[in-house]
Short mmCIF file of C-alpha atoms in Angstrom, two decimals:
data_model
loop_
_atom_site.label_atom_id
_atom_site.label_comp_id
_atom_site.label_asym_id
_atom_site.label_seq_id
_atom_site.Cartn_x
_atom_site.Cartn_y
_atom_site.Cartn_z
CA ASP A 207 105.14 109.17 -1.12
CA ILE A 208 103.70 105.73 -0.44
CA VAL A 209 104.42 104.34 3.07
CA MET A 210 104.61 100.59 3.51
CA THR A 211 103.78 99.13 6.94
CA GLN A 212 104.50 95.51 7.82
CA SER A 213 103.21 93.41 10.68
CA PRO A 214 104.27 91.77 12.85
CA ASP A 215 107.85 92.94 13.34
CA SER A 216 108.79 89.35 14.16
CA LEU A 217 107.25 85.93 14.47
CA ALA A 218 108.32 82.53 15.64
CA VAL A 219 106.73 79.52 13.97
CA SER A 220 107.30 75.76 14.45
CA LEU A 221 108.85 73.83 11.66
CA GLY A 222 106.17 72.68 9.25
CA GLU A 223 103.66 75.24 10.41
CA ARG A 224 102.25 78.25 8.50
CA ALA A 225 103.73 81.74 8.69
CA THR A 226 101.83 84.80 7.49
CA ILE A 227 103.26 88.32 7.10
CA ASN A 228 101.12 91.36 6.41
CA CYS A 229 101.89 94.46 4.42
CA LYS A 230 99.78 97.57 4.12
CA SER A 231 100.34 100.48 1.73
CA SER A 232 99.30 104.09 2.54
CA GLN A 233 97.55 104.29 -0.88
CA SER A 234 96.46 101.73 -3.43
CA VAL A 235 99.18 100.11 -5.55
CA LEU A 236 96.66 98.63 -7.93
CA TYR A 237 97.07 100.12 -11.39
CA SER A 238 93.60 100.19 -12.97
CA SER A 239 94.69 100.17 -16.58
CA ASN A 240 96.26 96.69 -16.32
CA ASN A 241 94.66 95.45 -13.06
CA LYS A 242 98.06 94.68 -11.59
CA ASN A 243 99.20 95.28 -8.02
CA TYR A 244 102.67 96.75 -8.00
CA LEU A 245 103.78 94.88 -4.89
CA ALA A 246 106.83 92.62 -4.40
CA TRP A 247 108.22 90.51 -1.59
CA TYR A 248 111.87 89.85 -0.77
CA GLN A 249 113.71 87.47 1.51
CA GLN A 250 116.98 88.50 3.19
CA LYS A 251 119.08 85.95 5.04
CA PRO A 252 121.81 87.08 7.46
CA GLY A 253 124.86 88.45 5.65
CA GLN A 254 123.19 88.21 2.22
CA PRO A 255 121.52 90.66 -0.11
CA PRO A 256 117.77 90.52 -0.51
CA LYS A 257 116.27 87.98 -2.92
CA LEU A 258 113.13 88.63 -4.98
CA LEU A 259 110.46 86.07 -4.08
CA ILE A 260 107.18 87.44 -5.47
CA TYR A 261 106.10 90.23 -7.82
CA TRP A 262 102.77 91.55 -9.05
CA ALA A 263 101.63 90.62 -5.49
CA SER A 264 101.23 86.92 -6.28
CA THR A 265 103.63 85.78 -9.03
CA ARG A 266 106.53 83.67 -7.78
CA GLU A 267 109.95 84.39 -9.16
CA SER A 268 111.53 81.51 -11.03
CA GLY A 269 112.99 78.90 -8.64
CA VAL A 270 111.04 80.05 -5.60
CA PRO A 271 109.48 77.08 -3.77
CA ASP A 272 105.72 76.85 -4.01
CA ARG A 273 105.34 76.99 -0.23
CA PHE A 274 105.74 80.75 -0.66
CA SER A 275 102.60 82.51 -1.85
CA GLY A 276 101.44 86.10 -2.03
CA SER A 277 97.92 87.51 -1.96
CA GLY A 278 95.99 90.73 -1.56
CA SER A 279 95.00 93.71 -3.63
CA GLY A 280 94.82 97.49 -3.37
CA THR A 281 96.35 98.36 -0.02
CA ASP A 282 96.44 95.07 1.93
CA PHE A 283 98.75 92.19 1.11
CA SER A 284 100.13 88.98 2.69
CA LEU A 285 103.01 86.68 2.23
CA THR A 286 102.40 83.10 3.42
CA ILE A 287 104.89 80.34 3.95
CA SER A 288 102.67 77.24 4.03
CA SER A 289 105.06 74.89 5.79
CA LEU A 290 108.04 76.63 7.42
CA GLN A 291 111.47 75.09 6.74
CA ALA A 292 114.71 75.82 8.60
CA GLU A 293 116.13 77.55 5.54
CA ASP A 294 113.24 80.05 5.58
CA VAL A 295 114.63 81.83 8.63
CA ALA A 296 115.15 85.39 7.32
CA VAL A 297 113.81 88.88 7.26
CA TYR A 298 111.05 89.46 4.75
CA TYR A 299 110.31 92.84 3.10
CA CYS A 300 107.45 94.06 0.97
CA GLN A 301 108.08 96.76 -1.67
CA GLN A 302 105.77 98.92 -3.72
CA TYR A 303 106.76 99.80 -7.25
CA TYR A 304 103.59 101.69 -8.14
CA SER A 305 105.41 105.06 -7.97
CA THR A 306 108.73 106.65 -7.14
CA PRO A 307 110.14 106.99 -4.65
CA LEU A 308 110.11 103.20 -4.44
CA SER A 309 109.58 102.13 -0.86
CA PHE A 310 109.88 99.09 1.37
CA GLY A 311 108.13 97.94 4.53
CA GLY A 312 110.17 97.80 7.69
CA GLY A 313 110.69 94.02 7.53
CA THR A 314 109.41 91.01 9.43
CA LYS A 315 111.87 88.62 11.07
CA VAL A 316 110.82 84.96 10.84
CA GLU A 317 112.31 82.51 13.36
CA ILE A 318 111.82 78.92 14.39
CA LYS A 319 109.82 78.36 17.56
CA GLU B 30 126.18 83.51 -14.58
CA MET B 31 124.72 86.89 -13.73
CA GLN B 32 126.90 88.93 -11.40
CA LEU B 33 126.90 92.40 -9.86
CA VAL B 34 130.00 93.41 -7.94
CA GLU B 35 130.11 96.70 -6.02
CA SER B 36 133.26 98.55 -5.00
CA GLY B 37 134.41 101.88 -3.74
CA GLY B 38 133.04 101.92 -0.23
CA GLY B 39 134.99 103.08 2.78
CA LEU B 40 135.32 105.66 5.51
CA VAL B 41 134.68 109.26 4.67
CA GLN B 42 134.27 112.40 6.76
CA PRO B 43 130.96 114.28 6.93
CA GLY B 44 130.75 116.64 3.99
CA GLY B 45 133.04 114.47 1.96
CA SER B 46 132.53 112.58 -1.30
CA LEU B 47 132.76 109.00 -2.49
CA ARG B 48 132.15 107.24 -5.80
CA LEU B 49 130.75 103.72 -5.85
CA SER B 50 131.05 101.38 -8.82
CA CYS B 51 129.12 98.29 -9.86
CA ALA B 52 130.57 95.86 -12.39
CA ALA B 53 127.91 93.84 -14.21
CA SER B 54 128.32 90.57 -16.10
CA GLY B 55 126.28 87.68 -17.38
CA PHE B 56 123.53 89.79 -19.00
CA THR B 57 123.10 92.55 -21.59
CA PHE B 58 123.76 95.47 -19.22
CA SER B 59 122.78 98.19 -21.69
CA SER B 60 119.24 96.79 -21.97
CA TYR B 61 118.37 97.05 -18.29
CA ASP B 62 117.45 99.79 -15.91
CA MET B 63 119.65 99.77 -12.81
CA HIS B 64 119.30 100.86 -9.18
CA TRP B 65 121.11 101.57 -5.99
CA VAL B 66 119.49 100.49 -2.69
CA ARG B 67 121.05 100.98 0.74
CA GLN B 68 120.66 99.37 4.18
CA ALA B 69 121.95 100.79 7.44
CA THR B 70 123.26 98.19 9.86
CA GLY B 71 120.37 96.32 11.46
CA LYS B 72 117.83 98.47 9.56
CA GLY B 73 115.57 98.17 6.54
CA LEU B 74 115.98 98.82 2.86
CA GLU B 75 115.97 102.30 1.23
CA TRP B 76 115.89 102.92 -2.49
CA VAL B 77 118.60 105.48 -3.37
CA SER B 78 118.52 106.03 -7.12
CA ALA B 79 117.79 104.55 -10.52
CA ILE B 80 118.94 104.99 -14.10
CA GLY B 81 116.98 103.86 -17.09
CA SER B 82 118.47 102.03 -20.03
CA ALA B 83 118.05 105.32 -21.98
CA GLY B 84 119.87 107.28 -19.27
CA ASP B 85 116.93 108.98 -17.44
CA THR B 86 117.73 109.29 -13.71
CA TYR B 87 115.53 109.14 -10.59
CA TYR B 88 116.11 109.92 -6.94
CA PRO B 89 114.21 110.18 -3.66
CA GLY B 90 114.16 113.50 -1.88
CA SER B 91 116.68 112.30 0.77
CA VAL B 92 119.56 112.22 -1.69
CA LYS B 93 118.38 114.43 -4.61
CA GLY B 94 121.00 117.10 -5.31
CA ARG B 95 123.70 115.26 -3.40
CA PHE B 96 123.94 111.86 -5.20
CA THR B 97 124.37 111.29 -8.97
CA ILE B 98 123.83 107.98 -10.68
CA SER B 99 125.43 107.25 -14.03
CA ARG B 100 126.28 104.30 -16.26
CA GLU B 101 128.89 103.38 -18.81
CA ASN B 102 127.44 100.68 -21.02
CA ALA B 103 130.73 100.04 -22.88
CA LYS B 104 132.25 98.98 -19.60
CA ASN B 105 129.12 97.27 -18.23
CA SER B 106 129.37 99.59 -15.22
CA LEU B 107 127.07 101.51 -12.93
CA TYR B 108 128.24 104.36 -10.71
CA LEU B 109 126.97 106.40 -7.78
CA GLN B 110 128.70 109.70 -7.01
CA MET B 111 127.89 110.73 -3.47
CA ASP B 112 128.64 114.29 -2.33
CA SER B 113 127.92 116.23 0.89
CA LEU B 114 127.79 112.99 2.78
CA ARG B 115 126.11 112.84 6.19
CA ALA B 116 126.24 110.40 9.08
CA GLY B 117 122.78 109.21 8.03
CA ASP B 118 124.17 107.98 4.69
CA THR B 119 126.17 105.27 6.54
CA ALA B 120 124.98 101.98 5.10
CA VAL B 121 125.70 99.02 2.88
CA TYR B 122 125.00 100.10 -0.70
CA TYR B 123 123.65 97.48 -3.07
CA CYS B 124 123.63 97.60 -6.84
CA ALA B 125 120.45 95.93 -8.21
CA ARG B 126 119.04 95.20 -11.64
CA GLY B 127 115.51 96.43 -12.48
CA GLY B 128 112.97 93.65 -12.86
CA GLY B 129 109.24 93.78 -13.45
CA GLY B 130 107.76 97.17 -14.16
CA TYR B 131 109.35 99.93 -16.19
CA CYS B 132 111.19 103.26 -16.10
CA GLY B 133 109.29 106.04 -17.88
CA SER B 134 109.69 109.74 -18.35
CA THR B 135 108.77 110.71 -14.80
CA SER B 136 109.09 107.58 -12.68
CA CYS B 137 110.92 104.29 -12.47
CA SER B 138 108.54 101.67 -11.14
CA GLN B 139 110.33 98.36 -10.82
CA THR B 140 111.27 95.45 -8.68
CA PHE B 141 114.89 94.44 -8.13
CA ASP B 142 115.51 90.99 -9.51
CA TYR B 143 119.28 90.63 -9.00
CA TRP B 144 121.43 92.20 -6.28
CA GLY B 145 125.14 92.53 -5.63
CA GLN B 146 126.76 91.69 -2.28
CA GLY B 147 127.02 95.38 -1.33
CA THR B 148 129.76 97.79 -0.34
CA LEU B 149 129.89 99.50 3.07
CA VAL B 150 129.99 103.27 3.28
CA THR B 151 130.77 104.84 6.69
CA VAL B 152 130.45 108.56 7.19
CA SER B 153 132.18 109.58 10.39
CA SER B 154 134.75 112.01 11.72
#
């Protein structure tokens, strides 16, 4: 099974500043036949279900602001919020979909400093 | 508008059973793979099961043999039959639509592009 590890557990960032969340997989999630990383990012606000932000490690879901970006390959990935807005306060999860069982990171809580 | 609405949650004793339902609307349900994902209070997300559009089913080891996922395309409905419930199964259970990726013969490798609001299952005596 693939284990996903996120860091940090939480971070506080000033409005307008950059926030970066890291995600590491216990084995590569890069599928060589199509050169795609099977890695997604979700945002979960209090009392709401998760929302898909990014898939294939760096492709934004329709309607997601361009201040959200994903990067990385193989086993190491990052989600960056380029200029934190108040509405971005949430818990963020990475997920691998390279193989079943599908698995998530433990989550990173983003707050305003 | 796309919608997923879960129901059937509640309080059940350890060893008991419960059947969750998810009513889908706003998309061609029969064409999509579907999933259940759960979240214990204050905890992270755990994938629970999947069913492909053709009916193949997938489970993690933690629920295999105890949970059964099924679908009824004529009713645009997804189900999760949960037997031999344990305290560790206490969580909000979300119904989610399969997004990027695919479900094949041996694995179901997908994102979750739409989620319901969830239904709470509490296993306690």
